[in-house]
Amino acid sequence: MKPKVKMKMGIDFLMTVLLLLLMAYQITGQELHEWFGVGMFVLMSIHLGFHWSKILGMFLLYAP
């Protein structure tokens, strides 16, 4: 497996874990919830950066 694919899978896995932790607000508390949210934002930005050309292609393909 290529290193870039491993990194993408790792980011997706971490985003899944963070999503589950974000939904467990009563267990984690507000401070951890906020830090997990910041981490999710950072990982989502990296994820969208990897897929930006695909995203633009979809919008250009289905634009009216």
XYZ file of C-alpha atoms in Angstrom:
64
model
C 0.000 0.000 0.000
C 1.321 3.440 -0.912
C 2.237 5.852 1.915
C -0.311 8.448 0.741
C -3.105 5.853 0.859
C -2.035 4.824 4.365
C -2.113 8.445 5.475
C -5.583 8.965 3.975
C -6.879 5.852 5.716
C -5.317 6.962 8.989
C -6.964 10.378 8.727
C -10.336 8.775 7.954
C -9.956 6.430 10.918
C -9.062 9.298 13.266
C -12.037 11.320 12.015
C -14.325 8.365 12.747
C -12.947 8.016 16.276
C -13.239 11.762 16.879
C -16.832 11.750 15.631
C -17.732 9.054 18.136
C -15.970 10.974 20.910
C -17.731 14.193 19.919
C -21.090 12.440 20.264
C -20.143 11.304 23.799
C -20.384 14.830 25.232
C -21.731 13.666 28.614
C -18.720 11.383 29.080
C -15.951 13.661 27.793
C -17.130 17.011 29.130
C -17.080 20.406 27.479
C -13.320 21.052 27.383
C -12.438 17.744 25.701
C -15.454 18.119 23.418
C -14.082 21.457 22.206
C -10.570 20.064 21.655
C -11.972 17.076 19.777
C -13.920 19.535 17.620
C -10.745 21.447 16.800
C -9.029 18.166 15.903
C -11.963 17.181 13.701
C -11.795 20.553 11.925
C -8.063 20.127 11.242
C -8.470 16.557 9.986
C -11.477 17.509 7.844
C -9.465 20.359 6.286
C -6.641 17.953 5.429
C -9.162 15.414 4.095
C -10.824 18.005 1.858
C -7.409 19.161 0.672
C -6.623 15.650 -0.551
C -9.947 15.418 -2.411
C -10.252 19.007 -3.632
C -9.935 18.184 -7.332
C -12.714 15.589 -7.055
C -14.944 18.070 -5.230
C -14.442 20.755 -7.872
C -15.028 18.204 -10.612
C -18.384 17.250 -9.117
C -19.517 20.864 -8.890
C -18.388 21.638 -12.412
C -19.975 18.457 -13.771
C -23.373 19.097 -12.189
C -23.405 22.896 -12.484
C -26.476 24.255 -14.246
